[in-house]
Short mmCIF file of C-alpha atoms in Angstrom, two decimals:
data_model
loop_
_atom_site.label_atom_id
_atom_site.label_comp_id
_atom_site.label_asym_id
_atom_site.label_seq_id
_atom_site.Cartn_x
_atom_site.Cartn_y
_atom_site.Cartn_z
CA LEU A 1 -14.58 16.09 -1.02
CA GLY A 2 -15.47 17.04 -4.58
CA SER A 3 -15.95 20.67 -3.63
CA ARG A 4 -12.33 20.70 -2.43
CA GLY A 5 -10.99 19.17 -5.63
CA ILE A 6 -10.51 15.74 -4.06
CA SER A 7 -11.62 12.54 -5.73
CA ALA A 8 -11.89 9.31 -3.76
CA LYS A 9 -12.44 5.67 -4.62
CA PHE A 10 -13.27 3.06 -1.98
CA GLY A 11 -13.14 -0.71 -2.17
CA ASP A 12 -15.26 -3.30 -0.41
CA LEU A 13 -15.49 -3.43 3.37
CA ILE A 14 -13.96 -6.39 5.14
CA PRO A 15 -16.82 -8.77 5.98
CA ASN A 16 -17.01 -9.84 9.59
CA ASN A 17 -19.53 -11.87 11.57
CA THR A 18 -20.46 -8.91 13.77
CA HIS A 19 -19.68 -5.77 11.74
CA HIS A 20 -17.92 -4.53 8.63
CA THR A 21 -14.46 -3.11 9.21
CA GLY A 22 -11.66 -1.50 7.32
CA GLY A 23 -11.24 -1.79 3.62
CA VAL A 24 -8.98 0.07 1.21
CA GLY A 25 -9.27 3.11 -0.96
CA GLY A 26 -7.44 5.93 -2.63
CA MET A 27 -7.68 9.70 -2.90
CA SER A 28 -6.21 12.31 -5.19
CA LYS A 29 -6.31 16.08 -5.34
CA SER A 30 -6.91 18.05 -8.51
CA PRO A 31 -5.31 18.27 -11.04
CA PHE A 32 -4.45 14.60 -10.52
CA ARG A 33 -7.15 12.04 -11.35
CA LEU A 34 -7.73 8.67 -9.73
CA PHE A 35 -9.40 5.71 -11.41
CA GLU A 36 -10.28 2.30 -10.03
CA VAL A 37 -8.79 -0.52 -12.13
CA ASN A 38 -10.54 -3.86 -12.56
CA PRO A 39 -8.02 -6.58 -11.72
CA VAL A 40 -7.45 -9.50 -14.08
CA SER A 41 -5.72 -12.15 -11.92
CA ASP A 42 -7.91 -14.50 -9.88
CA ASP A 43 -6.01 -14.07 -6.61
CA PHE A 44 -6.21 -10.29 -6.83
CA ILE A 45 -9.93 -10.46 -7.60
CA LYS A 46 -10.40 -12.60 -4.47
CA GLY A 47 -8.30 -10.19 -2.41
CA LYS A 48 -10.35 -7.25 -3.66
CA ALA A 49 -13.58 -9.03 -2.72
CA SER A 50 -12.15 -9.62 0.77
CA GLY A 51 -11.78 -5.84 1.23
CA ARG A 52 -8.02 -6.18 1.68
CA LEU A 53 -6.80 -5.21 -1.81
CA GLY A 54 -7.47 -2.33 -4.15
CA LEU A 55 -6.01 -1.30 -7.49
CA TYR A 56 -6.05 2.33 -8.58
CA CYS A 57 -4.51 4.26 -11.44
CA LEU A 58 -3.33 7.79 -10.74
CA ASP A 59 -3.04 10.14 -13.70
CA THR A 60 -0.30 12.50 -12.55
CA GLY A 61 0.47 14.05 -15.91
CA LEU A 62 3.57 11.88 -16.32
CA SER A 63 3.98 10.05 -19.60
CA THR A 64 3.31 6.71 -17.88
CA PRO A 65 0.35 6.00 -15.54
CA LEU A 66 0.98 5.16 -11.89
CA LEU A 67 -0.69 1.97 -10.65
CA CYS A 68 -1.24 1.90 -6.88
CA PHE A 69 -1.75 -1.49 -5.26
CA VAL A 70 -3.36 -0.80 -1.88
CA ILE A 71 -3.10 -3.43 0.86
CA TYR A 72 -4.76 -3.78 4.24
CA GLY A 73 -2.74 -6.56 5.86
CA GLN A 74 -4.12 -9.08 8.29
CA THR A 75 -4.23 -7.63 11.80
CA GLY A 76 -1.58 -8.91 14.22
CA GLY A 77 1.04 -9.95 11.67
CA ARG A 78 3.89 -8.79 13.88
CA GLN A 79 3.04 -11.34 16.57
CA ASP A 80 1.10 -13.96 14.58
CA LYS A 81 2.95 -15.87 11.83
CA ALA A 82 -0.32 -17.02 10.24
CA ALA A 83 -1.52 -13.41 9.96
CA ALA A 84 1.81 -12.40 8.39
CA ARG A 85 1.45 -15.26 5.87
CA THR A 86 -2.02 -13.99 4.96
CA THR A 87 -0.58 -10.53 4.30
CA ASP A 88 2.23 -12.07 2.27
CA ARG A 89 -0.36 -13.85 0.08
CA LEU A 90 -1.98 -10.46 -0.57
CA ILE A 91 1.40 -9.09 -1.66
CA LEU A 92 1.88 -12.16 -3.87
CA ALA A 93 -1.47 -11.37 -5.53
CA CYS A 94 -0.14 -7.86 -6.17
CA LYS A 95 3.01 -9.33 -7.72
CA HIS A 96 0.96 -11.43 -10.13
CA GLU A 97 -1.32 -8.51 -11.01
CA ALA A 98 1.64 -6.12 -11.47
CA SER A 99 3.15 -8.48 -14.03
CA GLN A 100 0.20 -7.65 -16.30
CA TYR A 101 1.41 -4.03 -16.55
CA PRO A 102 5.15 -4.20 -17.30
CA SER A 103 5.64 -0.61 -18.50
CA TYR A 104 3.61 1.19 -15.82
CA LEU A 105 4.97 3.04 -12.80
CA LYS A 106 3.83 1.10 -9.71
CA CYS A 107 3.68 1.24 -5.96
CA LEU A 108 2.42 -0.94 -3.13
CA ALA A 109 0.93 1.09 -0.31
CA GLY A 110 -1.00 0.42 2.84
CA ASP A 111 -1.13 -0.96 6.33
CA PHE A 112 0.84 -4.21 6.15
CA ASN A 113 0.39 -4.99 9.88
CA ALA A 114 3.76 -6.78 9.82
CA ASP A 115 7.44 -5.97 9.50
CA PRO A 116 9.00 -6.17 6.02
CA ASP A 117 11.29 -9.04 7.05
CA GLN A 118 8.19 -11.14 7.89
CA LEU A 119 6.91 -10.86 4.30
CA PRO A 120 8.95 -12.98 1.83
CA THR A 121 7.13 -11.66 -1.25
CA LEU A 122 7.81 -8.09 -0.16
CA GLN A 123 11.48 -9.05 0.16
CA TYR A 124 11.31 -10.34 -3.43
CA PHE A 125 10.00 -6.93 -4.58
CA LEU A 126 12.82 -5.16 -2.70
CA ASN A 127 15.74 -7.48 -3.46
CA GLU A 128 14.95 -9.02 -6.85
CA LEU A 129 12.80 -6.39 -8.55
CA HIS A 130 14.71 -3.49 -6.92
CA TRP A 131 11.62 -1.71 -5.64
CA VAL A 132 12.29 0.73 -2.79
CA ASP A 133 10.73 1.03 0.66
CA VAL A 134 10.29 4.81 0.47
CA GLY A 135 9.77 5.28 4.22
CA ALA A 136 12.84 3.22 5.10
CA GLU A 137 14.90 5.52 2.90
CA GLY A 138 13.06 8.75 3.71
CA SER A 139 16.29 10.74 4.06
CA LYS A 140 16.73 10.49 0.26
CA TRP A 141 13.65 12.69 -0.05
CA GLY A 142 14.22 15.18 2.78
CA SER A 143 12.62 13.23 5.61
CA GLN A 144 13.95 10.78 8.18
CA ASP A 145 14.40 7.06 7.67
CA CYS A 146 11.83 4.70 9.22
CA LEU A 147 9.56 7.25 10.88
CA PRO A 148 6.73 5.60 12.83
CA THR A 149 3.30 5.65 11.20
CA CYS A 150 1.08 3.97 13.78
CA LEU A 151 0.20 4.43 17.44
CA GLY A 152 -2.17 1.67 18.45
CA SER A 153 -4.65 2.13 21.25
CA ASN A 154 -2.97 -0.63 23.27
CA THR A 155 0.53 0.91 23.42
CA GLU A 156 2.47 4.10 24.00
CA THR A 157 5.20 3.09 21.54
CA PRO A 158 4.66 4.14 17.93
CA THR A 159 5.50 1.61 15.21
CA ARG A 160 5.92 1.54 11.45
CA LYS A 161 3.11 -0.54 9.90
CA ASP A 162 2.21 1.66 6.94
CA PHE A 163 4.36 1.49 3.84
CA VAL A 164 4.88 2.83 0.34
CA ILE A 165 6.99 0.53 -1.82
CA ALA A 166 7.90 2.11 -5.18
CA SER A 167 8.95 0.41 -8.41
CA ALA A 168 12.44 1.28 -9.59
CA ASN A 169 11.09 3.32 -12.52
CA LEU A 170 9.01 5.47 -10.12
CA ILE A 171 11.95 6.53 -7.90
CA PRO A 172 13.06 9.53 -10.05
CA ASP A 173 9.54 11.01 -9.80
CA ILE A 174 9.25 10.94 -6.00
CA ASN A 175 9.05 14.42 -4.49
CA PRO A 176 9.92 15.47 -0.95
CA LEU A 177 8.46 13.10 1.61
CA ASP A 178 7.21 13.45 5.14
CA VAL A 179 5.06 11.50 7.56
CA LEU A 180 2.16 13.61 8.79
CA VAL A 181 0.38 12.85 12.03
CA ALA A 182 -3.31 13.73 11.83
CA LEU A 183 -4.80 14.58 15.20
CA ALA A 184 -8.25 13.43 14.05
CA SER A 185 -6.86 9.96 13.32
CA SER A 186 -5.30 8.66 16.49
CA THR A 187 -3.98 5.44 14.96
CA HIS A 188 -2.32 6.03 11.56
CA ALA A 189 -0.26 8.85 10.08
CA SER A 190 -0.40 9.77 6.39
#
């Protein structure tokens, strides 16, 4: 990756009784630089240790750093209310951690494995803090609204499980947007 001007940071794998799975991470391409941030709130620290949360700072050359809260939601949240609640607790940990950085640009990004209306804390971000679900409003940035991002191995119907939620102060800096389907990755788009 380094030879192509790409830097990557990876968090812990998700521990499992039989094998390690998933985890979160971030990547940036030169001239942008990516740094891992050590969280300060207890719930975020626990979420990071679980492999389901990551916190990265992207130096984009803007006057204010961009903090990226990366989430890997509990599998099955669309059908399983307990799984959706677990994902919502991860988002709540992000809310508490984000409060430590009031002047930063921020975004939540990742595979939530649930619909936004199943996640009360995400609704708080959208309705009370005026953050924006960038994919839901893709037409504002030259794309289409609510493009699917996931095609699971057990279905022929693509869904939207991957999200970027941007803080209100980040919105003016968003460039054209598109959802790219990578043939090498049969499950998630980027």
